[in-house]
C-alpha cells in the first residue's frame, strides 16, 4: 500500500510535472470566457488534470474536479473529519467480526446520462475501481474481499480483514459511482476525457487549459448556488497570481508560492479581496533511517528531535503559513497528542548535546548526518538549510548536518532502497482517518529488530522501522470499532513513536483560497478540495 502512497506524494510534490495535459475532446476547447454577470464562477488554478477517470485519478488536480462532479457513499462536513452519509442513507451496519458492511443506498438518483443509480451501479463502480487497476486501485483492492448488491438499494461489502476506518475510505473522491452505460470494467480500460456520475455538475467542456461545469438539472440533492463553474488552468503560480490580482478569476486556489500568498494576504487586510484559510491535513516530517549510522543509535535520533525548532521553521521557511506539528497524526484528529513538544521541545540544544555525548560523540568525533530532499521543493531546501545552520551554530561541533538534493523520481526510488540517512517529506492523506498517518509509516510485514523492516510501510518511507509491539497496536486499532477504545490505542502508538523516533513531525499545512470582493460561501473540504457548489457572487 505505502509504495503507491509515496508515489502519490511525489506527484503532489512535482504538482504539474506529474500531470500531462489531457487530450481535448470538446468541440470548443478554447479558454472559457463568460460575462461577469451570468452567475457562473471562474476558478483559477495551476493544477492540470492527467485524467478525469475516478478509477485512475490519484493527484489533487484530478481528484478536486472529480470531487465536485460526483457524490460518494459518504462525505465530510466542511472543516470536519467526521463522515456523513451522501449516496448512502445511513452509516454502515457492521457485523460482529468487523468484516461485513451493509450499506443502505439512496433512491431517486440518476446519472448525468439519465441512467438510474442503484446498489447495482455502486457495485459496478467499486468493482471497476478495483479491477481496472488504476493508480489508486490498491486502496480498495487491499481491503475488499467482495462487493455485492444484496437488494435494489442495499450494498454489502465484505473485507479481507477488519478495518475500522473503512467508511472513510468510501469517502475518497475516486470511489464515486460512474454510469454503467458509459464505462466498462477491465484492466486499463479508462475514459480520461469524459465524466458521467451523479453529482451537482456535469462536464460540459474539457480542454487543455480550461474546463466548463454546467449545473445538472436532475441532481437529487441541493442544487448549486451558482449557474456553473469555469475552471482556468494557469501555466504557473505567477500567472495565477496575476490573473487573480487583475480580476480575471473569481477564486484562486492551488498552487501559489508562499511569497505570493503573503502578498495576497496583505491585500486582503486592506480590503482589496478576501483570504480564506483552513487547517489542512498535509503533514511535513523528517524520516530517520535506523539502518544508517549514526542514526542506528536512538540517542542520535533523539538529538535531532531536540534540535528541531518548529516556530523558527514556520517563521523563516513558511512565512507563518503552517502550524508547528508535534505528532505524526495532525491536529485535525482528536486522537493527536503533542508529545514531541513535551519531551523534545523546540531548539533544545543542551538536551540534544547531552544525547549525542551519551551516544559517544564529541567535538573530536562528531555525529555526521546527511539530509536529503527532492529538488522540486524550494520549501524543503530552505528548511534543510535552516536545520544545518542550527546544527552549525548551536551544537558546539558535536553534530554536523550535510544537505543534499536529487531529482524527485530518483529520490523516491532511493529512499525505499535505504540510501538516505535522513530526508524531508510531505504526506498527503488518501483518506481522513488517523490510521493513514500511522500504518503507512510504522507497519512492517517482514523484518526483525536486527535488520529493521525488509518489506512494509516503514521500508517504503525510508525509516526501516521495525517493532512487533507497534505492528500489534496497528492491528488492534484497525479492528477496534469503539472510538474511545481506539483513541487509547492511538495514544500508545504515539508514545512508542516518541520513544523510538523513526520520524520527527515538523509542520501541518494551512490551505489558502483567495476570492474577489462580492464572492461568498467559499469553503474547503478537509481533503483539500475547494467546494464549488456553495460559491456565489
Short mmCIF file of C-alpha atoms in Angstrom, two decimals:
data_model
loop_
_atom_site.label_atom_id
_atom_site.label_comp_id
_atom_site.label_asym_id
_atom_site.label_seq_id
_atom_site.Cartn_x
_atom_site.Cartn_y
_atom_site.Cartn_z
CA UNK A 1 0.00 0.00 0.00
CA UNK A 2 2.62 2.52 1.08
CA UNK A 3 4.73 2.35 -2.08
CA UNK A 4 1.83 3.85 -4.03
CA UNK A 5 1.32 6.44 -1.33
CA UNK A 6 4.92 7.55 -1.71
CA UNK A 7 4.38 7.93 -5.43
CA UNK A 8 1.29 9.98 -4.67
CA UNK A 9 3.42 12.28 -2.52
CA UNK A 10 5.87 12.51 -5.42
CA UNK A 11 3.15 13.55 -7.84
CA UNK A 12 1.95 16.21 -5.46
CA UNK A 13 5.46 17.46 -4.85
CA UNK A 14 6.01 17.80 -8.56
CA UNK A 15 2.45 19.13 -8.97
CA UNK A 16 2.24 19.97 -12.67
CA UNK A 17 5.01 17.71 -13.99
CA UNK A 18 3.09 14.61 -12.86
CA UNK A 19 0.01 15.77 -14.72
CA UNK A 20 0.47 15.98 -18.51
CA UNK A 21 -2.23 17.80 -20.40
CA UNK A 22 -5.27 15.74 -21.39
CA UNK A 23 -6.44 15.19 -24.92
CA UNK A 24 -9.03 17.74 -25.92
CA UNK A 25 -12.31 16.17 -26.92
CA UNK A 26 -14.77 19.03 -26.58
CA UNK A 27 -15.80 20.68 -29.85
CA UNK A 28 -14.97 24.12 -28.49
CA UNK A 29 -11.84 23.79 -26.38
CA UNK A 30 -10.62 27.36 -26.17
CA UNK A 31 -10.40 29.24 -22.88
CA UNK A 32 -13.75 29.70 -21.21
CA UNK A 33 -14.71 33.37 -21.10
CA UNK A 34 -18.14 34.38 -19.88
CA UNK A 35 -19.63 37.71 -18.77
CA UNK A 36 -19.23 38.50 -15.09
CA UNK A 37 -22.99 38.82 -14.63
CA UNK A 38 -24.07 35.37 -15.84
CA UNK A 39 -23.95 33.78 -12.38
CA UNK A 40 -21.06 31.48 -13.26
CA UNK A 41 -17.91 31.32 -11.12
CA UNK A 42 -14.41 31.36 -12.63
CA UNK A 43 -11.89 29.33 -10.61
CA UNK A 44 -8.18 29.75 -11.33
CA UNK A 45 -5.61 27.05 -10.60
CA UNK A 46 -2.24 25.74 -11.79
CA UNK A 47 -3.42 22.14 -11.34
CA UNK A 48 -3.69 20.43 -14.74
CA UNK A 49 -5.56 17.11 -14.55
CA UNK A 50 -3.97 13.99 -16.03
CA UNK A 51 -7.33 12.22 -16.20
CA UNK A 52 -10.96 12.58 -15.12
CA UNK A 53 -11.45 8.83 -14.72
CA UNK A 54 -12.10 8.31 -10.99
CA UNK A 55 -10.65 4.79 -11.15
CA UNK A 56 -7.27 6.21 -12.23
CA UNK A 57 -7.08 9.73 -10.75
CA UNK A 58 -4.56 9.95 -7.92
CA UNK A 59 -3.46 13.58 -7.92
CA UNK A 60 -5.13 16.66 -6.46
CA UNK A 61 -5.56 18.09 -9.96
CA UNK A 62 -7.81 15.20 -10.96
CA UNK A 63 -9.43 14.42 -7.62
CA UNK A 64 -10.56 18.00 -6.98
CA UNK A 65 -12.54 18.02 -10.24
CA UNK A 66 -13.94 14.52 -9.70
CA UNK A 67 -14.99 15.55 -6.18
CA UNK A 68 -17.08 18.46 -7.47
CA UNK A 69 -18.82 16.50 -10.24
CA UNK A 70 -19.71 13.48 -8.13
CA UNK A 71 -21.14 12.12 -4.91
CA UNK A 72 -19.73 9.35 -2.74
CA UNK A 73 -21.46 6.97 -0.38
CA UNK A 74 -20.03 9.14 2.41
CA UNK A 75 -18.57 12.62 2.54
CA UNK A 76 -17.28 15.20 5.03
CA UNK A 77 -18.73 18.32 6.53
CA UNK A 78 -16.52 21.33 5.64
CA UNK A 79 -13.96 21.77 8.41
CA UNK A 80 -14.62 18.34 9.92
CA UNK A 81 -13.06 14.90 9.56
CA UNK A 82 -16.32 13.23 10.63
CA UNK A 83 -18.04 11.41 7.78
CA UNK A 84 -21.74 11.67 6.99
CA UNK A 85 -23.97 9.76 4.53
CA UNK A 86 -24.32 11.12 1.00
CA UNK A 87 -25.43 8.45 -1.50
CA UNK A 88 -25.78 6.12 1.46
CA UNK A 89 -28.74 6.96 3.68
CA UNK A 90 -27.05 5.90 6.92
CA UNK A 91 -23.71 4.76 8.30
CA UNK A 92 -22.98 1.08 7.59
CA UNK A 93 -24.17 -1.78 9.74
CA UNK A 94 -21.03 -3.70 10.71
CA UNK A 95 -21.02 -7.41 11.55
CA UNK A 96 -19.69 -8.59 14.93
CA UNK A 97 -16.46 -9.84 13.34
CA UNK A 98 -15.87 -6.45 11.68
CA UNK A 99 -15.78 -7.95 8.17
CA UNK A 100 -19.22 -7.29 6.66
CA UNK A 101 -20.56 -3.80 5.97
CA UNK A 102 -24.21 -3.40 4.93
CA UNK A 103 -24.99 0.00 3.41
CA UNK A 104 -28.48 1.39 2.58
CA UNK A 105 -28.47 3.22 -0.79
CA UNK A 106 -30.35 6.40 -1.68
CA UNK A 107 -33.31 6.12 -4.06
CA UNK A 108 -34.37 8.60 -6.75
CA UNK A 109 -30.85 9.38 -8.02
CA UNK A 110 -29.84 9.43 -11.72
CA UNK A 111 -26.52 9.71 -13.53
CA UNK A 112 -25.70 12.59 -15.87
CA UNK A 113 -26.73 10.35 -18.81
CA UNK A 114 -30.14 9.59 -17.19
CA UNK A 115 -29.15 6.05 -16.18
CA UNK A 116 -30.76 5.21 -12.80
CA UNK A 117 -28.42 4.92 -9.83
CA UNK A 118 -28.92 1.95 -7.50
CA UNK A 119 -26.94 -0.60 -5.49
CA UNK A 120 -26.03 -2.49 -8.67
CA UNK A 121 -24.49 0.65 -10.17
CA UNK A 122 -22.47 1.20 -7.00
CA UNK A 123 -21.34 -2.43 -7.07
CA UNK A 124 -20.23 -1.92 -10.70
CA UNK A 125 -18.31 1.25 -9.82
CA UNK A 126 -16.43 -0.29 -6.89
CA UNK A 127 -15.62 -3.41 -8.93
CA UNK A 128 -14.35 -1.18 -11.73
CA UNK A 129 -12.22 0.87 -9.29
CA UNK A 130 -10.53 -2.36 -8.18
CA UNK A 131 -10.36 -4.37 -11.43
CA UNK A 132 -9.28 -1.60 -13.82
CA UNK A 133 -6.07 -1.39 -11.77
CA UNK A 134 -5.67 2.37 -11.85
CA UNK A 135 -3.26 4.29 -9.64
CA UNK A 136 -5.50 4.34 -6.53
CA UNK A 137 -6.95 0.82 -7.02
CA UNK A 138 -4.89 -0.63 -4.15
CA UNK A 139 -6.92 1.43 -1.68
CA UNK A 140 -9.88 -0.91 -2.15
CA UNK A 141 -8.12 -3.94 -3.66
CA UNK A 142 -6.06 -4.42 -0.48
CA UNK A 143 -9.15 -4.10 1.70
CA UNK A 144 -12.26 -5.51 -0.03
CA UNK A 145 -12.89 -9.23 -0.46
CA UNK A 146 -16.25 -8.87 -2.25
CA UNK A 147 -18.92 -6.28 -3.08
CA UNK A 148 -22.49 -7.18 -3.97
CA UNK A 149 -25.86 -5.52 -4.40
CA UNK A 150 -27.98 -7.52 -1.96
CA UNK A 151 -31.09 -5.54 -2.83
CA UNK A 152 -32.10 -2.77 -5.24
CA UNK A 153 -30.95 -0.25 -2.65
CA UNK A 154 -28.68 -2.28 -0.38
CA UNK A 155 -24.95 -2.86 -0.83
CA UNK A 156 -22.99 -5.48 1.10
CA UNK A 157 -19.20 -5.30 1.24
CA UNK A 158 -17.02 -7.98 2.80
CA UNK A 159 -13.48 -7.08 3.86
CA UNK A 160 -10.37 -9.26 3.80
CA UNK A 161 -9.64 -8.28 7.39
CA UNK A 162 -11.22 -5.88 9.89
CA UNK A 163 -10.60 -2.20 9.15
CA UNK A 164 -12.36 0.31 11.39
CA UNK A 165 -11.51 3.22 9.06
CA UNK A 166 -13.25 1.61 6.07
CA UNK A 167 -16.16 4.12 5.84
CA UNK A 168 -13.55 6.89 5.47
CA UNK A 169 -12.09 5.00 2.51
CA UNK A 170 -15.54 5.12 0.89
CA UNK A 171 -15.36 8.93 1.11
CA UNK A 172 -12.26 9.01 -1.14
CA UNK A 173 -13.15 11.15 -4.17
CA UNK A 174 -12.40 8.37 -6.67
CA UNK A 175 -14.81 5.92 -5.02
CA UNK A 176 -17.77 7.63 -6.67
CA UNK A 177 -20.37 5.92 -8.84
CA UNK A 178 -19.97 6.09 -12.62
CA UNK A 179 -22.62 5.25 -15.19
CA UNK A 180 -22.52 1.54 -16.14
CA UNK A 181 -23.67 2.59 -19.64
CA UNK A 182 -20.69 4.88 -20.18
CA UNK A 183 -17.85 2.91 -18.56
CA UNK A 184 -16.58 -0.68 -18.63
CA UNK A 185 -14.67 -2.99 -16.32
CA UNK A 186 -11.26 -4.27 -17.42
CA UNK A 187 -7.61 -3.63 -16.60
CA UNK A 188 -6.54 -0.32 -18.16
CA UNK A 189 -9.99 0.44 -19.64
CA UNK A 190 -10.09 4.09 -18.64
CA UNK A 191 -12.05 7.06 -20.00
CA UNK A 192 -9.78 10.01 -19.15
CA UNK A 193 -11.71 12.67 -21.11
CA UNK A 194 -15.32 12.14 -20.01
CA UNK A 195 -17.07 12.16 -16.66
CA UNK A 196 -20.54 10.77 -16.02
CA UNK A 197 -21.56 10.45 -12.38
CA UNK A 198 -24.40 11.66 -10.14
CA UNK A 199 -23.05 14.97 -8.83
CA UNK A 200 -24.38 18.54 -8.88
CA UNK A 201 -22.39 19.44 -12.02
CA UNK A 202 -21.92 17.67 -15.32
CA UNK A 203 -18.87 18.08 -17.55
CA UNK A 204 -19.72 20.40 -20.48
CA UNK A 205 -16.23 21.03 -21.80
CA UNK A 206 -12.77 19.61 -21.21
CA UNK A 207 -9.91 21.48 -22.83
CA UNK A 208 -6.17 21.65 -22.33
CA UNK A 209 -6.35 24.91 -20.41
CA UNK A 210 -9.94 25.12 -19.25
CA UNK A 211 -12.98 23.15 -18.14
CA UNK A 212 -16.65 24.03 -18.00
CA UNK A 213 -19.05 22.54 -15.47
CA UNK A 214 -22.78 23.07 -16.03
CA UNK A 215 -25.41 22.57 -13.34
CA UNK A 216 -27.03 19.12 -13.54
CA UNK A 217 -30.75 19.92 -13.55
CA UNK A 218 -31.76 16.42 -12.38
CA UNK A 219 -29.48 16.43 -9.36
CA UNK A 220 -31.11 14.67 -6.40
CA UNK A 221 -29.71 16.98 -3.71
CA UNK A 222 -29.46 20.69 -3.09
CA UNK A 223 -28.72 22.49 -6.34
CA UNK A 224 -25.54 24.59 -6.68
CA UNK A 225 -25.84 28.19 -5.53
CA UNK A 226 -24.24 29.34 -8.81
CA UNK A 227 -25.09 28.84 -12.50
CA UNK A 228 -21.95 26.81 -13.26
CA UNK A 229 -18.16 26.80 -12.99
CA UNK A 230 -15.41 27.81 -15.41
CA UNK A 231 -12.01 26.38 -14.46
CA UNK A 232 -9.00 28.24 -15.86
CA UNK A 233 -5.72 26.31 -15.73
CA UNK A 234 -2.82 28.74 -15.47
CA UNK A 235 0.65 27.69 -16.59
CA UNK A 236 2.47 28.95 -13.49
CA UNK A 237 1.89 30.34 -9.98
CA UNK A 238 2.93 33.78 -11.29
CA UNK A 239 0.20 33.67 -13.94
CA UNK A 240 -2.37 32.57 -11.37
CA UNK A 241 -1.25 35.35 -9.02
CA UNK A 242 -1.58 37.96 -11.79
CA UNK A 243 -4.91 36.58 -13.05
CA UNK A 244 -6.37 36.93 -9.58
CA UNK A 245 -4.93 40.40 -8.94
CA UNK A 246 -6.39 41.68 -12.22
CA UNK A 247 -9.82 40.14 -11.52
CA UNK A 248 -9.65 37.60 -14.38
CA UNK A 249 -10.64 34.84 -11.94
CA UNK A 250 -13.16 34.97 -9.10
CA UNK A 251 -11.36 32.42 -6.92
CA UNK A 252 -7.69 31.34 -6.87
CA UNK A 253 -6.71 28.01 -5.32
CA UNK A 254 -3.65 25.80 -5.77
CA UNK A 255 -0.84 26.43 -6.16
CA UNK A 256 0.58 29.79 -5.14
CA UNK A 257 4.07 30.28 -3.72
CA UNK A 258 4.49 31.36 -0.05
CA UNK A 259 5.59 34.88 -1.01
CA UNK A 260 2.57 35.28 -3.31
CA UNK A 261 0.25 34.07 -0.54
CA UNK A 262 1.81 36.60 1.82
CA UNK A 263 1.29 39.39 -0.73
CA UNK A 264 -2.35 38.45 -1.30
CA UNK A 265 -2.95 38.22 2.45
CA UNK A 266 -1.70 41.80 2.78
CA UNK A 267 -4.12 42.87 0.04
CA UNK A 268 -6.97 41.11 1.84
CA UNK A 269 -6.19 43.02 5.05
CA UNK A 270 -6.58 46.25 3.04
CA UNK A 271 -9.95 45.08 1.76
CA UNK A 272 -8.86 44.51 -1.86
CA UNK A 273 -10.20 40.92 -1.85
CA UNK A 274 -10.78 38.01 0.57
CA UNK A 275 -8.36 35.48 2.05
CA UNK A 276 -9.89 32.22 3.32
CA UNK A 277 -7.76 29.80 5.32
CA UNK A 278 -8.46 26.31 6.59
CA UNK A 279 -6.50 23.85 8.68
CA UNK A 280 -5.02 21.33 6.26
CA UNK A 281 -4.36 17.62 6.67
CA UNK A 282 -0.98 17.51 4.90
CA UNK A 283 1.96 16.93 7.25
CA UNK A 284 5.67 17.58 6.76
CA UNK A 285 8.20 15.48 8.62
CA UNK A 286 11.77 14.20 8.75
CA UNK A 287 12.38 10.50 8.27
CA UNK A 288 15.35 8.95 10.14
CA UNK A 289 16.79 5.71 8.74
CA UNK A 290 17.67 3.35 11.59
CA UNK A 291 19.82 1.24 9.23
CA UNK A 292 22.25 4.10 8.56
CA UNK A 293 24.95 5.14 11.03
CA UNK A 294 24.90 7.15 13.25
CA UNK A 295 21.07 7.06 13.17
CA UNK A 296 21.14 3.42 14.26
CA UNK A 297 21.52 4.90 17.76
CA UNK A 298 18.27 6.16 19.27
CA UNK A 299 20.22 8.87 21.12
CA UNK A 300 21.19 10.44 17.79
CA UNK A 301 17.60 10.34 16.55
CA UNK A 302 16.50 11.91 19.85
CA UNK A 303 19.16 14.62 19.47
CA UNK A 304 17.80 15.59 16.06
CA UNK A 305 14.28 15.69 17.52
CA UNK A 306 15.57 18.11 20.19
CA UNK A 307 17.41 20.25 17.61
CA UNK A 308 14.30 20.98 15.52
CA UNK A 309 12.91 24.48 16.09
CA UNK A 310 9.42 24.49 14.59
CA UNK A 311 8.49 28.12 15.32
CA UNK A 312 11.72 29.18 13.60
CA UNK A 313 10.97 26.99 10.56
CA UNK A 314 7.44 28.37 10.43
CA UNK A 315 8.69 31.94 10.50
CA UNK A 316 11.72 31.69 8.19
CA UNK A 317 10.66 28.98 5.77
CA UNK A 318 6.86 29.10 5.70
CA UNK A 319 6.07 32.79 6.35
CA UNK A 320 3.86 31.51 9.22
CA UNK A 321 1.63 29.73 6.67
CA UNK A 322 1.62 26.47 8.64
CA UNK A 323 1.27 25.23 12.20
CA UNK A 324 4.02 23.50 14.20
CA UNK A 325 3.33 19.77 14.45
CA UNK A 326 4.25 17.63 17.46
CA UNK A 327 2.77 14.27 16.40
CA UNK A 328 2.73 12.38 13.11
CA UNK A 329 -1.06 12.48 13.46
CA UNK A 330 -2.23 16.04 12.67
CA UNK A 331 -4.41 18.09 14.99
CA UNK A 332 -7.40 17.67 12.66
CA UNK A 333 -7.98 14.41 14.58
CA UNK A 334 -8.93 14.38 18.25
CA UNK A 335 -6.52 11.48 18.90
CA UNK A 336 -3.49 13.69 18.12
CA UNK A 337 -1.25 14.35 21.13
CA UNK A 338 1.63 16.92 21.06
CA UNK A 339 4.07 14.55 22.75
CA UNK A 340 7.15 15.77 20.84
CA UNK A 341 6.65 19.23 22.34
CA UNK A 342 6.64 17.88 25.88
CA UNK A 343 9.67 15.58 25.51
CA UNK A 344 11.91 17.30 22.97
CA UNK A 345 10.67 20.89 22.80
CA UNK A 346 11.91 23.28 20.09
CA UNK A 347 15.57 24.09 19.69
CA UNK A 348 16.53 22.30 22.90
CA UNK A 349 20.24 22.36 22.03
CA UNK A 350 21.51 21.46 25.51
CA UNK A 351 19.35 18.33 25.54
CA UNK A 352 20.49 17.47 22.00
CA UNK A 353 24.16 17.75 23.01
CA UNK A 354 23.62 15.56 26.07
CA UNK A 355 22.01 12.87 23.91
CA UNK A 356 24.93 12.89 21.47
CA UNK A 357 27.53 12.79 24.25
CA UNK A 358 25.66 9.82 25.78
CA UNK A 359 25.98 8.08 22.41
CA UNK A 360 29.76 8.59 22.42
CA UNK A 361 30.08 11.64 20.18
CA UNK A 362 32.17 14.76 20.80
CA UNK A 363 33.82 17.71 19.01
CA UNK A 364 36.65 15.37 18.01
CA UNK A 365 34.21 12.63 17.00
CA UNK A 366 31.10 14.42 15.69
CA UNK A 367 27.90 12.72 14.57
CA UNK A 368 27.62 13.31 10.81
CA UNK A 369 24.16 13.05 9.20
CA UNK A 370 23.11 13.65 5.59
CA UNK A 371 19.68 15.21 4.97
CA UNK A 372 18.13 14.63 1.53
CA UNK A 373 15.08 16.09 -0.19
CA UNK A 374 13.55 16.23 -3.71
CA UNK A 375 14.98 19.07 -5.81
CA UNK A 376 11.49 20.21 -6.87
CA UNK A 377 10.81 21.62 -3.39
CA UNK A 378 12.14 25.11 -2.58
CA UNK A 379 10.38 24.94 0.81
CA UNK A 380 12.26 21.81 1.87
CA UNK A 381 15.50 23.28 0.52
CA UNK A 382 15.13 26.26 2.84
CA UNK A 383 14.08 24.00 5.73
CA UNK A 384 17.17 21.81 5.28
CA UNK A 385 19.47 24.84 5.17
CA UNK A 386 17.85 26.25 8.31
CA UNK A 387 18.40 22.97 10.18
CA UNK A 388 22.02 22.84 9.02
CA UNK A 389 22.53 26.40 10.25
CA UNK A 390 21.10 25.46 13.67
CA UNK A 391 23.49 22.50 13.93
CA UNK A 392 26.47 24.63 12.83
CA UNK A 393 25.80 27.47 15.26
CA UNK A 394 24.20 25.78 18.28
CA UNK A 395 25.62 22.28 18.60
CA UNK A 396 29.24 23.10 19.50
CA UNK A 397 30.59 20.93 16.68
CA UNK A 398 29.12 17.68 18.03
CA UNK A 399 26.55 17.37 15.20
CA UNK A 400 27.31 18.05 11.54
CA UNK A 401 24.45 18.08 9.03
CA UNK A 402 25.13 17.79 5.30
CA UNK A 403 22.35 18.87 2.91
CA UNK A 404 21.85 17.02 -0.38
CA UNK A 405 19.20 17.14 -3.11
CA UNK A 406 18.27 14.94 -6.03
CA UNK A 407 15.59 14.85 -8.74
CA UNK A 408 12.19 13.68 -7.49
CA UNK A 409 11.80 10.31 -9.25
CA UNK A 410 15.31 9.27 -8.18
CA UNK A 411 14.64 10.44 -4.63
CA UNK A 412 11.56 8.26 -4.19
CA UNK A 413 13.26 5.23 -5.73
CA UNK A 414 16.30 5.63 -3.48
CA UNK A 415 14.52 6.34 -0.22
CA UNK A 416 12.75 2.98 -0.19
CA UNK A 417 16.10 1.34 -1.05
CA UNK A 418 17.54 2.80 2.15
CA UNK A 419 20.14 5.08 0.57
CA UNK A 420 19.32 8.20 2.61
CA UNK A 421 20.12 8.59 6.33
CA UNK A 422 17.58 11.41 6.80
CA UNK A 423 15.05 13.01 4.46
CA UNK A 424 12.42 15.74 4.41
CA UNK A 425 8.98 14.77 3.11
CA UNK A 426 5.32 15.74 2.87
CA UNK A 427 2.40 13.35 3.36
CA UNK A 428 -0.90 13.83 1.54
CA UNK A 429 -3.53 11.56 3.09
CA UNK A 430 -5.64 9.24 0.94
CA UNK A 431 -8.47 9.16 3.44
CA UNK A 432 -9.13 11.09 6.62
CA UNK A 433 -8.51 8.72 9.48
CA UNK A 434 -5.57 8.63 11.93
CA UNK A 435 -4.73 5.19 10.53
CA UNK A 436 -3.47 6.84 7.34
CA UNK A 437 -0.77 8.65 9.34
CA UNK A 438 0.25 5.51 11.21
CA UNK A 439 0.01 2.32 9.16
CA UNK A 440 1.89 3.57 6.05
CA UNK A 441 4.76 4.84 8.26
CA UNK A 442 5.13 2.29 11.02
CA UNK A 443 3.75 -1.07 9.84
CA UNK A 444 6.19 -3.75 8.70
CA UNK A 445 5.07 -7.03 7.15
CA UNK A 446 8.54 -8.60 7.17
CA UNK A 447 11.50 -7.62 9.30
CA UNK A 448 13.46 -8.07 12.50
CA UNK A 449 15.00 -5.99 15.26
CA UNK A 450 18.45 -6.78 13.83
CA UNK A 451 17.75 -5.90 10.18
CA UNK A 452 14.86 -3.50 10.52
CA UNK A 453 11.97 -3.55 8.07
CA UNK A 454 12.56 -5.55 4.89
CA UNK A 455 9.06 -5.16 3.46
CA UNK A 456 6.28 -2.82 4.55
CA UNK A 457 5.25 0.78 5.11
CA UNK A 458 8.31 1.87 7.09
CA UNK A 459 10.64 0.42 4.47
CA UNK A 460 8.85 2.32 1.71
CA UNK A 461 9.02 5.53 3.74
CA UNK A 462 12.76 5.07 4.31
CA UNK A 463 12.88 4.71 8.11
CA UNK A 464 13.13 0.89 8.08
CA UNK A 465 11.48 0.94 11.49
CA UNK A 466 10.57 -2.45 12.93
CA UNK A 467 8.63 -3.11 16.12
CA UNK A 468 6.50 -6.14 16.79
CA UNK A 469 4.71 -4.19 19.53
CA UNK A 470 3.87 -1.45 17.01
CA UNK A 471 2.56 -3.98 14.47
CA UNK A 472 0.21 -5.33 17.15
CA UNK A 473 -1.00 -1.83 18.08
CA UNK A 474 -1.73 -1.04 14.43
CA UNK A 475 -3.71 -4.25 14.04
CA UNK A 476 -5.63 -3.50 17.25
CA UNK A 477 -6.75 -0.02 16.17
CA UNK A 478 -7.78 -1.37 12.77
CA UNK A 479 -10.07 -3.90 14.44
CA UNK A 480 -11.45 -1.61 17.14
CA UNK A 481 -14.90 -0.16 16.34
CA UNK A 482 -15.27 1.75 19.63
CA UNK A 483 -13.93 5.31 19.12
CA UNK A 484 -12.79 5.81 22.72
CA UNK A 485 -11.00 2.45 22.86
CA UNK A 486 -9.40 3.22 19.51
CA UNK A 487 -8.26 6.63 20.80
CA UNK A 488 -6.36 4.92 23.64
CA UNK A 489 -4.56 2.67 21.16
CA UNK A 490 -3.52 5.70 19.10
CA UNK A 491 -2.17 7.26 22.33
CA UNK A 492 0.02 4.17 22.83
CA UNK A 493 1.19 4.35 19.21
CA UNK A 494 2.22 7.99 19.59
CA UNK A 495 4.10 7.23 22.83
CA UNK A 496 6.02 4.48 21.03
CA UNK A 497 6.96 6.85 18.19
CA UNK A 498 8.18 9.36 20.79
CA UNK A 499 10.48 6.72 22.31
CA UNK A 500 11.79 5.14 19.10
CA UNK A 501 11.94 8.34 16.94
CA UNK A 502 11.71 6.84 13.43
CA UNK A 503 10.22 10.18 12.28
CA UNK A 504 10.15 13.74 13.56
CA UNK A 505 6.96 15.71 12.81
CA UNK A 506 7.67 19.27 11.58
CA UNK A 507 4.60 21.19 10.46
CA UNK A 508 0.99 20.86 9.38
CA UNK A 509 -0.13 22.87 6.37
CA UNK A 510 -2.76 25.56 6.13
CA UNK A 511 -4.79 25.79 2.93
CA UNK A 512 -5.29 29.23 1.38
CA UNK A 513 -8.03 30.31 -1.02
CA UNK A 514 -8.40 33.85 -2.35
CA UNK A 515 -11.72 35.25 -3.56
CA UNK A 516 -12.73 38.58 -5.07
CA UNK A 517 -14.97 41.00 -3.19
CA UNK A 518 -18.61 40.06 -3.69
CA UNK A 519 -17.82 36.33 -3.86
CA UNK A 520 -19.21 34.39 -0.90
CA UNK A 521 -19.51 30.92 0.66
CA UNK A 522 -16.01 29.77 -0.32
CA UNK A 523 -15.31 26.56 1.61
CA UNK A 524 -12.71 23.81 1.64
CA UNK A 525 -13.30 20.12 2.19
CA UNK A 526 -10.88 18.59 4.76
CA UNK A 527 -9.23 16.67 1.90
CA UNK A 528 -8.06 19.99 0.35
CA UNK A 529 -10.87 20.18 -2.20
CA UNK A 530 -12.42 23.55 -2.97
CA UNK A 531 -16.21 23.09 -2.79
CA UNK A 532 -17.66 24.63 -5.97
CA UNK A 533 -21.39 24.29 -5.38
CA UNK A 534 -21.66 26.72 -2.45
CA UNK A 535 -19.83 29.64 -4.15
CA UNK A 536 -21.92 32.64 -5.20
CA UNK A 537 -21.26 36.20 -6.35
#
